[in-house]
PDB file of C-alpha atoms in Angstrom:
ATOM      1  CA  UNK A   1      91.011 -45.779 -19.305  1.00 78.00           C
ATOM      2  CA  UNK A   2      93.148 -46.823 -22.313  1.00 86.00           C
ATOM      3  CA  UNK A   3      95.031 -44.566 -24.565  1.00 92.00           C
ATOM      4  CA  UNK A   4      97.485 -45.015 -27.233  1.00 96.00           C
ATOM      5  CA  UNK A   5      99.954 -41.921 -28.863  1.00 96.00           C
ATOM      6  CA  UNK A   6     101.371 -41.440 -31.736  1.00 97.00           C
ATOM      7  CA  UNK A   7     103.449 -38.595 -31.291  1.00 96.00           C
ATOM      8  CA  UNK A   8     104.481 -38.002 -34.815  1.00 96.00           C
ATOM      9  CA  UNK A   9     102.211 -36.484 -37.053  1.00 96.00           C
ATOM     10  CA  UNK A  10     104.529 -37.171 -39.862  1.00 97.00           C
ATOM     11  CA  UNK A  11     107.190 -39.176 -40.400  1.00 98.00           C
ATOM     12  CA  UNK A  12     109.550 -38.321 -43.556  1.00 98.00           C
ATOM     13  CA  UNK A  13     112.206 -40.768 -44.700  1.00 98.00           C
ATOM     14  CA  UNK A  14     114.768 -41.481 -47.876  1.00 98.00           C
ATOM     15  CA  UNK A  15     114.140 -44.681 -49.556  1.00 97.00           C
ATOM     16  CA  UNK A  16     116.592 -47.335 -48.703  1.00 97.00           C
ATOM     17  CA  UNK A  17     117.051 -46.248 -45.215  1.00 98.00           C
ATOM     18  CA  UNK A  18     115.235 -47.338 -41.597  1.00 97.00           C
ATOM     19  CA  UNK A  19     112.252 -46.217 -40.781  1.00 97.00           C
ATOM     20  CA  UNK A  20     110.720 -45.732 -37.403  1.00 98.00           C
ATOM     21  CA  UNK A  21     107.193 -44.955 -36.431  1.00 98.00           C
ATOM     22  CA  UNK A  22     106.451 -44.675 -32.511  1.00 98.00           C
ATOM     23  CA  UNK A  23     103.594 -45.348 -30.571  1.00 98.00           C
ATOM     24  CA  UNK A  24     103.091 -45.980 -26.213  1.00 97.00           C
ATOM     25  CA  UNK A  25     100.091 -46.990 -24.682  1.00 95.00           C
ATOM     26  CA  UNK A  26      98.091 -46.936 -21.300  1.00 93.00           C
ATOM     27  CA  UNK A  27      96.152 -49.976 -20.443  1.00 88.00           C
ATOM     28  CA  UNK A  28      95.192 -51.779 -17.066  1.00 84.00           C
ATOM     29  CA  UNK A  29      95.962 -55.668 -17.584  1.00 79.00           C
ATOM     30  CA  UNK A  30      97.852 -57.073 -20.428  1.00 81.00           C
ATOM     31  CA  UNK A  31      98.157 -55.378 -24.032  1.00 85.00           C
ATOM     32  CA  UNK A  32      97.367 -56.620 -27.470  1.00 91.00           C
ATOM     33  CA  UNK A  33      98.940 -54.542 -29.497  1.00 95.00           C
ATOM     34  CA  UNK A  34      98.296 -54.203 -33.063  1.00 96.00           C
ATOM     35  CA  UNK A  35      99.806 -52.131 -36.286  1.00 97.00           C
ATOM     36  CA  UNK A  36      97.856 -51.133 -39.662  1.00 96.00           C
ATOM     37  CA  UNK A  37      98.010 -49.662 -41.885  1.00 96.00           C
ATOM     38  CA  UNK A  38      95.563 -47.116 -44.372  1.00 93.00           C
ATOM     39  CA  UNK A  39      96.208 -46.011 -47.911  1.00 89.00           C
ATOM     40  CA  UNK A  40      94.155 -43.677 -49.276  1.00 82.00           C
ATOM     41  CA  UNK A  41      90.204 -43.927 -49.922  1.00 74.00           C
ATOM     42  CA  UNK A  42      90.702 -47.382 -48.220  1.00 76.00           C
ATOM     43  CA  UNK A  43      89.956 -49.408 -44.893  1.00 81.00           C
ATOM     44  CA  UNK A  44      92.926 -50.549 -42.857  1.00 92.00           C
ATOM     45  CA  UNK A  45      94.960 -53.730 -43.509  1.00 94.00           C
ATOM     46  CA  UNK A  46      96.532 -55.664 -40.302  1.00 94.00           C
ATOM     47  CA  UNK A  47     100.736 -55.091 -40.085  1.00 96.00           C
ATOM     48  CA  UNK A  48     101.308 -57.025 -37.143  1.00 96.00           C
ATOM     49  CA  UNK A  49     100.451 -57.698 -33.290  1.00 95.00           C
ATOM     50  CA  UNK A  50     101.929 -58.714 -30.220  1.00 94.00           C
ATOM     51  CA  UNK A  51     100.128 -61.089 -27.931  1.00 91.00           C
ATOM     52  CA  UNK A  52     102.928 -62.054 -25.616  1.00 87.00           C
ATOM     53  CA  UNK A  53     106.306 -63.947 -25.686  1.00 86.00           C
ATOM     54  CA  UNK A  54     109.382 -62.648 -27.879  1.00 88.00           C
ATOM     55  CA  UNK A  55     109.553 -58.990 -27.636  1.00 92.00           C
ATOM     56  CA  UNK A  56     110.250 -58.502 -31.179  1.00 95.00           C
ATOM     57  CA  UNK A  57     107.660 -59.339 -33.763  1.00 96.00           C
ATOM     58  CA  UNK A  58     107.914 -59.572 -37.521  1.00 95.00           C
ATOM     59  CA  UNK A  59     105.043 -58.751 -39.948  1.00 94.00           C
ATOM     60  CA  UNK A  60     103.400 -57.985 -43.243  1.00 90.00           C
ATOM     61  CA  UNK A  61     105.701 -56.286 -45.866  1.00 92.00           C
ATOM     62  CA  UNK A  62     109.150 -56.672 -43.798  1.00 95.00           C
ATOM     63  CA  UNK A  63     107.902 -54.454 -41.028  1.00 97.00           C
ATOM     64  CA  UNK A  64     108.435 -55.620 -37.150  1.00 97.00           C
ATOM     65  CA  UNK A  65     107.692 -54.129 -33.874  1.00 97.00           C
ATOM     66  CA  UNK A  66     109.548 -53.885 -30.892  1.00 96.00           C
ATOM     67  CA  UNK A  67     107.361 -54.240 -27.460  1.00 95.00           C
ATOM     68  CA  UNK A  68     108.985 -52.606 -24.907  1.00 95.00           C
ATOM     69  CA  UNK A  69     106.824 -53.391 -21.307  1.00 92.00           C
ATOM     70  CA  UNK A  70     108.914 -50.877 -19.132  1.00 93.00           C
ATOM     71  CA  UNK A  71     108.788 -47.752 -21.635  1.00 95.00           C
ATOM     72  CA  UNK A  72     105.265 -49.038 -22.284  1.00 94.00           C
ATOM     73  CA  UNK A  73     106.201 -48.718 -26.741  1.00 96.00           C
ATOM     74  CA  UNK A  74     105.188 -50.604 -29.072  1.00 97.00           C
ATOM     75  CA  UNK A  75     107.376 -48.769 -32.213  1.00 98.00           C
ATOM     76  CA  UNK A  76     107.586 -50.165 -35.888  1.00 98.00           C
ATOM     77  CA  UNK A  77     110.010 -50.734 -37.849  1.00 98.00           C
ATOM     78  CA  UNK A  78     111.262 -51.580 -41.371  1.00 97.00           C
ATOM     79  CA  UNK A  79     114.964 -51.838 -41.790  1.00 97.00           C
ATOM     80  CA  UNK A  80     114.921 -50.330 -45.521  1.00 97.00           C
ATOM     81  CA  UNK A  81     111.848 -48.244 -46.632  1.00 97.00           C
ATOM     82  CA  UNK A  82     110.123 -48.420 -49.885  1.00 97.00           C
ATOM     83  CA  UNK A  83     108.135 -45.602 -52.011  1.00 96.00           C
ATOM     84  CA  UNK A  84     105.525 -48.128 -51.935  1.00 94.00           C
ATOM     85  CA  UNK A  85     105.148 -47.449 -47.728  1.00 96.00           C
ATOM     86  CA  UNK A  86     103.867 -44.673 -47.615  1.00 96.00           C
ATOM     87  CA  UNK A  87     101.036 -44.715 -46.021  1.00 96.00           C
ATOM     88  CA  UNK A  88      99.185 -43.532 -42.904  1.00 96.00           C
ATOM     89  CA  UNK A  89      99.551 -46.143 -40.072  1.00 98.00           C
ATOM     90  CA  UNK A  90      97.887 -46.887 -36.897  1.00 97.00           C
ATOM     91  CA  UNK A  91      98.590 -48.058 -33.562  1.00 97.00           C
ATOM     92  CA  UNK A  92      95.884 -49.623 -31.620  1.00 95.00           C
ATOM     93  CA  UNK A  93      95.517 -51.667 -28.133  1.00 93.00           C
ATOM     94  CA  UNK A  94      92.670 -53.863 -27.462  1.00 87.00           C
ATOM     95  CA  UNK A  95      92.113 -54.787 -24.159  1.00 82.00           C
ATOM     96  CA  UNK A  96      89.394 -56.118 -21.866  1.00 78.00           C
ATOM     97  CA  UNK A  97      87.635 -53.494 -19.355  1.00 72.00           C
ATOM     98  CA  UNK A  98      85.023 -53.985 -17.260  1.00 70.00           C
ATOM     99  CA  UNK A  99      84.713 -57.529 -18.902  1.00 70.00           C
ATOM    100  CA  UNK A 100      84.397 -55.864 -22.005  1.00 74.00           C
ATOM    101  CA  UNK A 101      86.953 -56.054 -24.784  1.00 74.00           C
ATOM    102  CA  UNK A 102      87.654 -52.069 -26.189  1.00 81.00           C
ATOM    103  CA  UNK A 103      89.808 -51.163 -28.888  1.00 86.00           C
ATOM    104  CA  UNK A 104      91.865 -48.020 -29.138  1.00 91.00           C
ATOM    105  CA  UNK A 105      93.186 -46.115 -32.005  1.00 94.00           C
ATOM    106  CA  UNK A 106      96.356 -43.711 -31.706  1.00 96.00           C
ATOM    107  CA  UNK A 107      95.737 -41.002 -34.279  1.00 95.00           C
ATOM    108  CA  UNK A 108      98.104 -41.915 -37.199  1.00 96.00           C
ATOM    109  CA  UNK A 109     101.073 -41.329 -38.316  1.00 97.00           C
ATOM    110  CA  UNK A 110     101.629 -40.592 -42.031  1.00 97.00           C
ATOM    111  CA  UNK A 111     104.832 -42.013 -43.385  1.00 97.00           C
ATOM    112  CA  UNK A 112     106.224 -40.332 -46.435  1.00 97.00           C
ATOM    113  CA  UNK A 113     109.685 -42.313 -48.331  1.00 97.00           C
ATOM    114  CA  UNK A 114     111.501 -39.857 -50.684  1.00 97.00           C
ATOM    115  CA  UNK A 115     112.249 -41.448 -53.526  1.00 95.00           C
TER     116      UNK A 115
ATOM    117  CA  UNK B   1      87.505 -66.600 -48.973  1.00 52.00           C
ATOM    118  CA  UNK B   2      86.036 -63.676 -49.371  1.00 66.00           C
ATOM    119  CA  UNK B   3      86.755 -60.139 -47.633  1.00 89.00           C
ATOM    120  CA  UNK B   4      84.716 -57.542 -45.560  1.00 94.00           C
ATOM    121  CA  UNK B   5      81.984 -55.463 -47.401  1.00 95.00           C
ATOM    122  CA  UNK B   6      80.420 -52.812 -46.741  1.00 96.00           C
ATOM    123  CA  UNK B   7      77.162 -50.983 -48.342  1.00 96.00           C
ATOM    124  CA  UNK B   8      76.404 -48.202 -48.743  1.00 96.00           C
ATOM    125  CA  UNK B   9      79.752 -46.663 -50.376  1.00 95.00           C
ATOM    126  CA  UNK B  10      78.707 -43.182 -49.911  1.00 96.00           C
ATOM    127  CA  UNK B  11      75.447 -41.680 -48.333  1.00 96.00           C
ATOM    128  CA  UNK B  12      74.180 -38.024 -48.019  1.00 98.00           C
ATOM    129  CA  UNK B  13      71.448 -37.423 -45.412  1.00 97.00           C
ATOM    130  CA  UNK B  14      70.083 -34.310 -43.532  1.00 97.00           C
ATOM    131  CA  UNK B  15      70.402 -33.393 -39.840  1.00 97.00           C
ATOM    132  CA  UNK B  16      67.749 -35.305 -37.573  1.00 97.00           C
ATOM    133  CA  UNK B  17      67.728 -38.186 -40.036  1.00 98.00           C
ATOM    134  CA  UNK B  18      68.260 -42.048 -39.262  1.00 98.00           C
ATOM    135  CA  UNK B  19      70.644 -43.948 -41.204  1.00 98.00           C
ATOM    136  CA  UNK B  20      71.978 -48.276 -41.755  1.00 98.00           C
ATOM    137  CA  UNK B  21      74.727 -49.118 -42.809  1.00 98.00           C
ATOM    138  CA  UNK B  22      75.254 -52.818 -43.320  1.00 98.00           C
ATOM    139  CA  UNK B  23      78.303 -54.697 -43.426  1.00 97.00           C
ATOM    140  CA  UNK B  24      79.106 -58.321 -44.425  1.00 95.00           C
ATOM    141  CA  UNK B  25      82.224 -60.365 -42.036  1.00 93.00           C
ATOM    142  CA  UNK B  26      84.444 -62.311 -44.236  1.00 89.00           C
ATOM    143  CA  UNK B  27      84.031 -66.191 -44.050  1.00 86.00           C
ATOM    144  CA  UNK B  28      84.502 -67.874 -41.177  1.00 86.00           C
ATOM    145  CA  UNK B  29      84.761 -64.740 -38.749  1.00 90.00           C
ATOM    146  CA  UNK B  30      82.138 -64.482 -35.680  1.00 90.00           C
ATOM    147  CA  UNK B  31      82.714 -60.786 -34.244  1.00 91.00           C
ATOM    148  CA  UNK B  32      81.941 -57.928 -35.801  1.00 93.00           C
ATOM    149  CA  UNK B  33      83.053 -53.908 -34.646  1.00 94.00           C
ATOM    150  CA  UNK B  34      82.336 -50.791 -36.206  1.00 96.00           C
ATOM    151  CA  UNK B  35      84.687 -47.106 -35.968  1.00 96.00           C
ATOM    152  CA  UNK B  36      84.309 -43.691 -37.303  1.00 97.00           C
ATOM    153  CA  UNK B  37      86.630 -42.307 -38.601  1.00 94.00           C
ATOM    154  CA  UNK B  38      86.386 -38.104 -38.770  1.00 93.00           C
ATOM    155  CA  UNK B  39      88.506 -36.796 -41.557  1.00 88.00           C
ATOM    156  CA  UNK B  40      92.468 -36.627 -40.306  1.00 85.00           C
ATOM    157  CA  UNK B  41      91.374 -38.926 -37.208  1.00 90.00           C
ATOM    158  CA  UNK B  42      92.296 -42.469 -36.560  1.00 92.00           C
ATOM    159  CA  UNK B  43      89.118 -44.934 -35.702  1.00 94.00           C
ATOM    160  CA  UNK B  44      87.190 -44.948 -32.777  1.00 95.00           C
ATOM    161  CA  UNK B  45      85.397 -48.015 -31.828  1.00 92.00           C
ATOM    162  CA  UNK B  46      81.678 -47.181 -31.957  1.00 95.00           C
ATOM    163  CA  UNK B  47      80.551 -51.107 -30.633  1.00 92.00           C
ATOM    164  CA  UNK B  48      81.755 -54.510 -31.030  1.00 91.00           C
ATOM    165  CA  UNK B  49      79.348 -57.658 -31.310  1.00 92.00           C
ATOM    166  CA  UNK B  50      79.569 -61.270 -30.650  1.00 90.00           C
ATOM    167  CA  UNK B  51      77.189 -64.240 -31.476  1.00 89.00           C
ATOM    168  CA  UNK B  52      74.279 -61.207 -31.981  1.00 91.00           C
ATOM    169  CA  UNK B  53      75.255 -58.936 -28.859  1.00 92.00           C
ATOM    170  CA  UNK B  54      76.446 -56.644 -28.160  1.00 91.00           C
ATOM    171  CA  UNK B  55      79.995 -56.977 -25.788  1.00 86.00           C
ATOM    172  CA  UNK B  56      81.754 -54.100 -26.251  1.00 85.00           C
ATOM    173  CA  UNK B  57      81.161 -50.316 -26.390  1.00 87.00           C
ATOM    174  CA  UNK B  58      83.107 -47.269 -26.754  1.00 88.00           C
ATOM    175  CA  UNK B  59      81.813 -43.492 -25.945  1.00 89.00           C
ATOM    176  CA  UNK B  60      79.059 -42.728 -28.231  1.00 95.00           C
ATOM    177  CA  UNK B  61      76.087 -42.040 -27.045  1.00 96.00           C
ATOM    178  CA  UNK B  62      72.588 -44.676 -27.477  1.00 96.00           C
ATOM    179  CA  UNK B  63      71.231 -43.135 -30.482  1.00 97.00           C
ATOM    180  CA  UNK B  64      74.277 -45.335 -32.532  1.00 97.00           C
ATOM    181  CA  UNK B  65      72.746 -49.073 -32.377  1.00 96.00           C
ATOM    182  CA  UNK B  66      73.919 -52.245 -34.072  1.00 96.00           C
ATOM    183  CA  UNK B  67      72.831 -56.090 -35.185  1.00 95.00           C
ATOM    184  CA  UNK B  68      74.312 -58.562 -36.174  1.00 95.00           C
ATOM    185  CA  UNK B  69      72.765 -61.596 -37.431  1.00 93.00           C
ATOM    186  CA  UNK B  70      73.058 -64.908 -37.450  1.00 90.00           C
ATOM    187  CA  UNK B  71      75.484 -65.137 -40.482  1.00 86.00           C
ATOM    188  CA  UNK B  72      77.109 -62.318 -38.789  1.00 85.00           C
ATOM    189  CA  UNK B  73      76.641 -59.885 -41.035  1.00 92.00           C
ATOM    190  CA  UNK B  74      75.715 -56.783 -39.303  1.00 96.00           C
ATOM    191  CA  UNK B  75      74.364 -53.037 -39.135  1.00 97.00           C
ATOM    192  CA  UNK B  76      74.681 -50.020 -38.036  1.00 98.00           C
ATOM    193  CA  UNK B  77      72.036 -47.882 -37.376  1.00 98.00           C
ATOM    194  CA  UNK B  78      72.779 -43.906 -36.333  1.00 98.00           C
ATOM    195  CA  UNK B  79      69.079 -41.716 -35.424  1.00 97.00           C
ATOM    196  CA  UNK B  80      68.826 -38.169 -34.947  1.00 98.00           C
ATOM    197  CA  UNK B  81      71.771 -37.648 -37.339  1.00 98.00           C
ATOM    198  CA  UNK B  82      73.922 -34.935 -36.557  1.00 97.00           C
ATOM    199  CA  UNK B  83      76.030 -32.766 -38.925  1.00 97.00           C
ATOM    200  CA  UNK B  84      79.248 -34.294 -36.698  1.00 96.00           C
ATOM    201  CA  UNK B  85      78.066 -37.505 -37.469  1.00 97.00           C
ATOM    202  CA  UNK B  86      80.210 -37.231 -41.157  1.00 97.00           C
ATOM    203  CA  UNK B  87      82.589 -39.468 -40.762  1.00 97.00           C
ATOM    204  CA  UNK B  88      83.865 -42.720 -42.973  1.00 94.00           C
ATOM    205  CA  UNK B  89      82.458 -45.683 -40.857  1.00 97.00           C
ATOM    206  CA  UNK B  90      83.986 -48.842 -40.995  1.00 96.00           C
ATOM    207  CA  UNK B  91      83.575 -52.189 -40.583  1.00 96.00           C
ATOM    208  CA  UNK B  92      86.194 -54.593 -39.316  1.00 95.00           C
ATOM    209  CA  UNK B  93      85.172 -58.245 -38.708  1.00 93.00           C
ATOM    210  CA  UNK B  94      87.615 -60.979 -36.693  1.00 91.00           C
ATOM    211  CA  UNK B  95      87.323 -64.682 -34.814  1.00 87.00           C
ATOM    212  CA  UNK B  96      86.610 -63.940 -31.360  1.00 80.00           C
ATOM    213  CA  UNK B  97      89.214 -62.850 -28.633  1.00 76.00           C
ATOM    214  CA  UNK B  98      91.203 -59.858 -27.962  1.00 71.00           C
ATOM    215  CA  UNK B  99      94.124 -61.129 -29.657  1.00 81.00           C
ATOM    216  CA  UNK B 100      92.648 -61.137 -32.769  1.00 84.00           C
ATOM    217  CA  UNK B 101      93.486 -59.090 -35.597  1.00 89.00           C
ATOM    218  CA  UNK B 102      90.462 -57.432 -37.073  1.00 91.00           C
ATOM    219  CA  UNK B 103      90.018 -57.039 -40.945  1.00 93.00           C
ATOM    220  CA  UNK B 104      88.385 -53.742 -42.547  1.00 94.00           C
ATOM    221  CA  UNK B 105      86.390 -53.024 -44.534  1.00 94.00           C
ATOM    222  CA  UNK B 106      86.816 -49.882 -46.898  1.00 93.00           C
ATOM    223  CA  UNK B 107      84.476 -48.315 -45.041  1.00 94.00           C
ATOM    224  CA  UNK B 108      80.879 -46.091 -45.962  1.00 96.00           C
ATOM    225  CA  UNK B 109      81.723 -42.147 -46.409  1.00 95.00           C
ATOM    226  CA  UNK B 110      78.224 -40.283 -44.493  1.00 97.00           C
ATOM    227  CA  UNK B 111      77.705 -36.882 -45.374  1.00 97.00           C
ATOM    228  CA  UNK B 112      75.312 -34.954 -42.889  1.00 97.00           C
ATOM    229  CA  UNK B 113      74.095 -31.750 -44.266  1.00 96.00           C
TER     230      UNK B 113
END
């Protein structure tokens, strides 16, 4: 079975400083690994993914993701936040099982930027 | 190019009612899924559907069906509605593949009472 956490419920940062939002994941065979993200009252919007190749992949909005095979992570980043960020964003995998293709959500992580 | 819609915006039904939503891909995509998403949740996949079938499923159980028609637009169709059904349902459309990011909707709000 696949699985995806986001351990942080909430994530609370100053405005002009890094940001970090952390997510691992459990999946037989290889990972596609995706990032959105969901403002209020809305449907999600696509950050980023990772397919394979360079571990490090840029995105929407200056955010990038660092896929890290060993620690099984797929954590994103922004190197200097904005007001404008925060959001809620998801994780997700999306995998074939059972020659199927299933999609998995982590459970969000808001992301509030302190003016 | 237009986006993903999705129709109803809101709905109100009553326990052991049957409900469709409908949902149209944006241009040019072939694969359709569909996710509740319970208030303070994140989404979980309900179905996916490719050239009109069905070929991908998560756990719900048969009473939540789907189409999806030729120009891909599809539906959702939940019977026996039950008051744990209220969720925001969306609709995320994409070209086919795994890879592939998907693009949502903003989703149909269903009250069960």
């Amino acid at each position: 079975a696949q699985s995806v956490a986001q351990p942080e419920d909430q994530v609370n940062v100053a405005e002009g400083n890094p940001l970090t939002v952390k997510c691992t994941y459990s999946v037989s065979g290889n990972p596609y690994l995706f990032w959105y993200v969901q403002y209020p009252n809305r449907g999600l919007q696509f950050l980023l993914k990772y397919i394979t190749g360079d571990n490090l992949v840029k995105g929407s909005y200056g955010f990038e993701a660092e896929f890290n095979k060993s620690q099984t992570s797929f954590h994103l980043k922004k190197p200097s936040a904005l007001v404008s960020d925060s959001a809620l964003y998801f994780c997700a995998v999306r995998a074939l099982s059972g020659g199927y293709q299933k999609v998995t959500f982590g459970t969000g992580t808001k992301l509030q930027v302190i003016p | 190019e237009t986006g993903v819609t999705q129709s109803p915006t809101h709905l109100i039904k009553t326990r052991g009612q049957q409900v469709t939503l409908r949902c149209s891909s944006q241009s040019g995509h072939n694969t359709v899924s569909w996710y509740q998403q319970a208030l303070g949740q994140g989404p979980q996949f309900i179905f996916q559907y490719y050239r009109e079938e069905e070929n991908g499923r998560g756990n719900f159980p048969p009473r939540f069906s789907g189409l999806q028609f030729p120009n891909y637009s599809s539906e959702l169709n939940v019977n026996a509605l039950e008051l744990d059904d209220s969720a925001l349902y969306l609709c995320a459309s994409s070209l086919t593949g795994a890879y592939t990011e998907q693009f949502f909707g903003p989703g149909t709000r269903l009250t069960v009472l």
